[in-house]
Amino acid sequence: MLNIAYIGFGKSTNRYHIPYVKERFEQFHISRIVAPHIDKRPDDRAKLEATGTVFSTDIQDIIADNTLDLVVVVTPAPTHFAVAKQLLAAGKNVLIDKPVVATVKEITELIDLAKQHDAFFMPFQNRRFDSDFITLQHVLDAGYIGRPIELELHMDHYRPNDAKQSGGVMETTWFDHGAHLVDQMVSLFGKPQHVAYDLRIARDLSASLSDQFEVNLFYQDAFKATIQSSEMTAVHYPKWILHGTKGSYIKYNIDQQEYDLKTGIMPGDAGFGTDAPQDYGKVTYYNQNNDRIEKIIPTINGDYGRVYDAVYETLVNHQDKLVSNEQLVTTISILEAGASASSPHIVNFND
């Protein structure tokens, strides 16, 4: 069993982390939680204390605890670099929320520090286990659409009144939603050859933080992936649009884990994360006889807890990390390049 400590006890810790760890108590025990305000969730705190979790407000309590196998950082994004650096310098294994850092220089420093101390270091890329993403992988692997030519991925909302007036680059929609979408593309297709960026301030024109993006990632073999996010989309696009040499795949709506967690339906509850049949994707393709086939693809259930399964396999059974250092650097380099110049602009990523 691995002993976990969390830094942070807010919404993300209690929505995207702890519910999944509770399903894995044979592999993990939550030993410590450190947060500046540990009394904001008294009921949640009491339940964890009943299982032996110790709460405190000082990160030094974690650094001094030699029984810990993993520290999970769930703090505001601008604090990630400093917190991770402190933990890795102390030899702690670190799983950290996205966006990890703002620059390639910072991520390289953290990776090097982890190597120096023989420590585990990886981002919590839970959306590699979105049901819609896993199903998209299945469609690609099954060869329904042939060689992929164009992929379009959306993460849209209608939040007209939530614009941030100011802040750092890690508080933009590009670093927030983009960190997930870029990682999904990198995990599927690797480093792109070129990336074209269109980052804009759309909700409040007096704000200084971009809140909308359309980014095109160009790969070899005439393939292009487009990732988009808007906070001003009252009627949503399909989540996935995929075209290839043999056909197309369309999938509406997002992973149901997001909806269920927000309404209090937890992992292990009946029906958790299960897509409704009307939200299944459809592939339209031509077979070897040139027959046009339309096929509904049932959504494969997702499970954000599989990130923890992967961490366990790495720490206990010495398997490769779910998110490699190379993938992490590629993702951060794409994010940084998008924010480093006025949009629209194009960046060459060929070595």
mmCIF file with all atom_site columns, C-alpha atoms in Angstrom, residues 59-155:
data_model
loop_
_atom_site.group_PDB
_atom_site.id
_atom_site.type_symbol
_atom_site.label_atom_id
_atom_site.label_alt_id
_atom_site.label_comp_id
_atom_site.label_asym_id
_atom_site.label_entity_id
_atom_site.label_seq_id
_atom_site.pdbx_PDB_ins_code
_atom_site.Cartn_x
_atom_site.Cartn_y
_atom_site.Cartn_z
_atom_site.occupancy
_atom_site.B_iso_or_equiv
_atom_site.pdbx_formal_charge
_atom_site.auth_seq_id
_atom_site.auth_comp_id
_atom_site.auth_asym_id
_atom_site.auth_atom_id
_atom_site.pdbx_PDB_model_num
ATOM 1  C CA . ILE A 1 59  ? 4.123   21.736 4.025   1.00 0.00 ? 59  ILE A CA 1
ATOM 2  C CA . GLN A 1 60  ? 7.083   20.888 6.246   1.00 0.00 ? 60  GLN A CA 1
ATOM 3  C CA . ASP A 1 61  ? 4.907   18.208 7.842   1.00 0.00 ? 61  ASP A CA 1
ATOM 4  C CA . ILE A 1 62  ? 4.935   16.435 4.488   1.00 0.00 ? 62  ILE A CA 1
ATOM 5  C CA . ILE A 1 63  ? 8.607   17.014 3.821   1.00 0.00 ? 63  ILE A CA 1
ATOM 6  C CA . ALA A 1 64  ? 9.535   15.613 7.220   1.00 0.00 ? 64  ALA A CA 1
ATOM 7  C CA . ASP A 1 65  ? 7.339   12.504 6.852   1.00 0.00 ? 65  ASP A CA 1
ATOM 8  C CA . ASN A 1 66  ? 9.512   9.662  5.564   1.00 0.00 ? 66  ASN A CA 1
ATOM 9  C CA . THR A 1 67  ? 6.573   7.245  5.399   1.00 0.00 ? 67  THR A CA 1
ATOM 10 C CA . LEU A 1 68  ? 5.047   8.982  2.382   1.00 0.00 ? 68  LEU A CA 1
ATOM 11 C CA . ASP A 1 69  ? 5.259   7.325  -1.024  1.00 0.00 ? 69  ASP A CA 1
ATOM 12 C CA . LEU A 1 70  ? 3.543   10.032 -3.079  1.00 0.00 ? 70  LEU A CA 1
ATOM 13 C CA . VAL A 1 71  ? 2.651   13.706 -2.725  1.00 0.00 ? 71  VAL A CA 1
ATOM 14 C CA . VAL A 1 72  ? -0.186  15.043 -4.872  1.00 0.00 ? 72  VAL A CA 1
ATOM 15 C CA . VAL A 1 73  ? -0.102  18.776 -5.540  1.00 0.00 ? 73  VAL A CA 1
ATOM 16 C CA . VAL A 1 74  ? -3.549  20.312 -6.037  1.00 0.00 ? 74  VAL A CA 1
ATOM 17 C CA . THR A 1 75  ? -2.806  23.995 -5.482  1.00 0.00 ? 75  THR A CA 1
ATOM 18 C CA . PRO A 1 76  ? -3.464  27.064 -7.689  1.00 0.00 ? 76  PRO A CA 1
ATOM 19 C CA . ALA A 1 77  ? -1.541  26.748 -10.948 1.00 0.00 ? 77  ALA A CA 1
ATOM 20 C CA . PRO A 1 78  ? 0.810   29.718 -10.395 1.00 0.00 ? 78  PRO A CA 1
ATOM 21 C CA . THR A 1 79  ? 2.174   27.997 -7.243  1.00 0.00 ? 79  THR A CA 1
ATOM 22 C CA . HIS A 1 80  ? 2.986   24.691 -8.962  1.00 0.00 ? 80  HIS A CA 1
ATOM 23 C CA . PHE A 1 81  ? 6.609   25.345 -9.843  1.00 0.00 ? 81  PHE A CA 1
ATOM 24 C CA . ALA A 1 82  ? 7.663   26.512 -6.386  1.00 0.00 ? 82  ALA A CA 1
ATOM 25 C CA . VAL A 1 83  ? 5.772   23.751 -4.566  1.00 0.00 ? 83  VAL A CA 1
ATOM 26 C CA . ALA A 1 84  ? 7.002   20.971 -6.859  1.00 0.00 ? 84  ALA A CA 1
ATOM 27 C CA . LYS A 1 85  ? 10.576  22.238 -6.672  1.00 0.00 ? 85  LYS A CA 1
ATOM 28 C CA . GLN A 1 86  ? 10.479  22.176 -2.872  1.00 0.00 ? 86  GLN A CA 1
ATOM 29 C CA . LEU A 1 87  ? 9.071   18.642 -2.795  1.00 0.00 ? 87  LEU A CA 1
ATOM 30 C CA . LEU A 1 88  ? 11.418  17.189 -5.416  1.00 0.00 ? 88  LEU A CA 1
ATOM 31 C CA . ALA A 1 89  ? 14.430  18.747 -3.705  1.00 0.00 ? 89  ALA A CA 1
ATOM 32 C CA . ALA A 1 90  ? 13.349  16.820 -0.618  1.00 0.00 ? 90  ALA A CA 1
ATOM 33 C CA . GLY A 1 91  ? 13.228  13.594 -2.634  1.00 0.00 ? 91  GLY A CA 1
ATOM 34 C CA . LYS A 1 92  ? 9.438   13.248 -2.678  1.00 0.00 ? 92  LYS A CA 1
ATOM 35 C CA . ASN A 1 93  ? 7.527   11.521 -5.464  1.00 0.00 ? 93  ASN A CA 1
ATOM 36 C CA . VAL A 1 94  ? 5.170   14.091 -6.994  1.00 0.00 ? 94  VAL A CA 1
ATOM 37 C CA . LEU A 1 95  ? 1.914   13.880 -8.951  1.00 0.00 ? 95  LEU A CA 1
ATOM 38 C CA . ILE A 1 96  ? 0.854   17.412 -9.892  1.00 0.00 ? 96  ILE A CA 1
ATOM 39 C CA . ASP A 1 97  ? -2.282  18.969 -11.329 1.00 0.00 ? 97  ASP A CA 1
ATOM 40 C CA . LYS A 1 98  ? -2.225  20.681 -14.698 1.00 0.00 ? 98  LYS A CA 1
ATOM 41 C CA . PRO A 1 99  ? -1.088  23.086 -15.964 1.00 0.00 ? 99  PRO A CA 1
ATOM 42 C CA . VAL A 1 100 ? 2.187   22.019 -14.405 1.00 0.00 ? 100 VAL A CA 1
ATOM 43 C CA . VAL A 1 101 ? 4.270   25.120 -15.152 1.00 0.00 ? 101 VAL A CA 1
ATOM 44 C CA . ALA A 1 102 ? 4.380   28.018 -17.601 1.00 0.00 ? 102 ALA A CA 1
ATOM 45 C CA . THR A 1 103 ? 7.683   27.455 -19.430 1.00 0.00 ? 103 THR A CA 1
ATOM 46 C CA . VAL A 1 104 ? 9.959   24.791 -20.848 1.00 0.00 ? 104 VAL A CA 1
ATOM 47 C CA . LYS A 1 105 ? 12.752  26.145 -18.664 1.00 0.00 ? 105 LYS A CA 1
ATOM 48 C CA . GLU A 1 106 ? 10.689  25.452 -15.539 1.00 0.00 ? 106 GLU A CA 1
ATOM 49 C CA . ILE A 1 107 ? 9.575   21.970 -16.581 1.00 0.00 ? 107 ILE A CA 1
ATOM 50 C CA . THR A 1 108 ? 13.127  21.017 -17.554 1.00 0.00 ? 108 THR A CA 1
ATOM 51 C CA . GLU A 1 109 ? 14.374  22.143 -14.162 1.00 0.00 ? 109 GLU A CA 1
ATOM 52 C CA . LEU A 1 110 ? 11.772  20.030 -12.369 1.00 0.00 ? 110 LEU A CA 1
ATOM 53 C CA . ILE A 1 111 ? 12.445  16.952 -14.508 1.00 0.00 ? 111 ILE A CA 1
ATOM 54 C CA . ASP A 1 112 ? 16.190  17.296 -13.884 1.00 0.00 ? 112 ASP A CA 1
ATOM 55 C CA . LEU A 1 113 ? 15.578  17.726 -10.159 1.00 0.00 ? 113 LEU A CA 1
ATOM 56 C CA . ALA A 1 114 ? 13.457  14.566 -10.093 1.00 0.00 ? 114 ALA A CA 1
ATOM 57 C CA . LYS A 1 115 ? 16.234  12.646 -11.855 1.00 0.00 ? 115 LYS A CA 1
ATOM 58 C CA . GLN A 1 116 ? 18.840  13.934 -9.404  1.00 0.00 ? 116 GLN A CA 1
ATOM 59 C CA . HIS A 1 117 ? 16.831  12.646 -6.467  1.00 0.00 ? 117 HIS A CA 1
ATOM 60 C CA . ASP A 1 118 ? 15.537  9.493  -8.188  1.00 0.00 ? 118 ASP A CA 1
ATOM 61 C CA . ALA A 1 119 ? 12.006  10.766 -7.646  1.00 0.00 ? 119 ALA A CA 1
ATOM 62 C CA . PHE A 1 120 ? 8.787   10.178 -9.570  1.00 0.00 ? 120 PHE A CA 1
ATOM 63 C CA . PHE A 1 121 ? 7.334   13.292 -11.232 1.00 0.00 ? 121 PHE A CA 1
ATOM 64 C CA . MET A 1 122 ? 4.255   13.374 -13.461 1.00 0.00 ? 122 MET A CA 1
ATOM 65 C CA . PRO A 1 123 ? 1.232   15.553 -14.271 1.00 0.00 ? 123 PRO A CA 1
ATOM 66 C CA . PHE A 1 124 ? -2.276  14.439 -13.347 1.00 0.00 ? 124 PHE A CA 1
ATOM 67 C CA . GLN A 1 125 ? -3.615  14.148 -16.889 1.00 0.00 ? 125 GLN A CA 1
ATOM 68 C CA . ASN A 1 126 ? -6.928  12.586 -15.936 1.00 0.00 ? 126 ASN A CA 1
ATOM 69 C CA . ARG A 1 127 ? -8.569  13.408 -19.266 1.00 0.00 ? 127 ARG A CA 1
ATOM 70 C CA . ARG A 1 128 ? -6.560  10.685 -20.912 1.00 0.00 ? 128 ARG A CA 1
ATOM 71 C CA . PHE A 1 129 ? -9.307  8.615  -19.300 1.00 0.00 ? 129 PHE A CA 1
ATOM 72 C CA . ASP A 1 130 ? -12.310 10.595 -20.492 1.00 0.00 ? 130 ASP A CA 1
ATOM 73 C CA . SER A 1 131 ? -14.814 8.152  -21.944 1.00 0.00 ? 131 SER A CA 1
ATOM 74 C CA . ASP A 1 132 ? -15.068 10.089 -25.198 1.00 0.00 ? 132 ASP A CA 1
ATOM 75 C CA . PHE A 1 133 ? -11.283 10.171 -25.602 1.00 0.00 ? 133 PHE A CA 1
ATOM 76 C CA . ILE A 1 134 ? -10.929 6.433  -24.949 1.00 0.00 ? 134 ILE A CA 1
ATOM 77 C CA . THR A 1 135 ? -13.693 5.773  -27.486 1.00 0.00 ? 135 THR A CA 1
ATOM 78 C CA . LEU A 1 136 ? -11.987 8.016  -30.043 1.00 0.00 ? 136 LEU A CA 1
ATOM 79 C CA . GLN A 1 137 ? -8.815  5.965  -29.568 1.00 0.00 ? 137 GLN A CA 1
ATOM 80 C CA . HIS A 1 138 ? -10.850 2.809  -30.217 1.00 0.00 ? 138 HIS A CA 1
ATOM 81 C CA . VAL A 1 139 ? -12.239 4.243  -33.462 1.00 0.00 ? 139 VAL A CA 1
ATOM 82 C CA . LEU A 1 140 ? -8.720  5.129  -34.635 1.00 0.00 ? 140 LEU A CA 1
ATOM 83 C CA . ASP A 1 141 ? -7.273  1.750  -33.637 1.00 0.00 ? 141 ASP A CA 1
ATOM 84 C CA . ALA A 1 142 ? -10.120 -0.182 -35.283 1.00 0.00 ? 142 ALA A CA 1
ATOM 85 C CA . GLY A 1 143 ? -9.346  1.501  -38.600 1.00 0.00 ? 143 GLY A CA 1
ATOM 86 C CA . TYR A 1 144 ? -12.917 2.553  -39.349 1.00 0.00 ? 144 TYR A CA 1
ATOM 87 C CA . ILE A 1 145 ? -11.924 5.867  -40.907 1.00 0.00 ? 145 ILE A CA 1
ATOM 88 C CA . GLY A 1 146 ? -8.651  4.726  -42.475 1.00 0.00 ? 146 GLY A CA 1
ATOM 89 C CA . ARG A 1 147 ? -5.739  7.135  -42.384 1.00 0.00 ? 147 ARG A CA 1
ATOM 90 C CA . PRO A 1 148 ? -6.791  10.188 -40.356 1.00 0.00 ? 148 PRO A CA 1
ATOM 91 C CA . ILE A 1 149 ? -6.799  13.467 -42.263 1.00 0.00 ? 149 ILE A CA 1
ATOM 92 C CA . GLU A 1 150 ? -8.539  15.933 -39.978 1.00 0.00 ? 150 GLU A CA 1
ATOM 93 C CA . LEU A 1 151 ? -9.510  15.891 -36.312 1.00 0.00 ? 151 LEU A CA 1
ATOM 94 C CA . GLU A 1 152 ? -11.458 18.580 -34.486 1.00 0.00 ? 152 GLU A CA 1
ATOM 95 C CA . LEU A 1 153 ? -11.805 18.619 -30.708 1.00 0.00 ? 153 LEU A CA 1
ATOM 96 C CA . HIS A 1 154 ? -13.917 21.064 -28.698 1.00 0.00 ? 154 HIS A CA 1
ATOM 97 C CA . MET A 1 155 ? -14.122 21.959 -25.023 1.00 0.00 ? 155 MET A CA 1
#
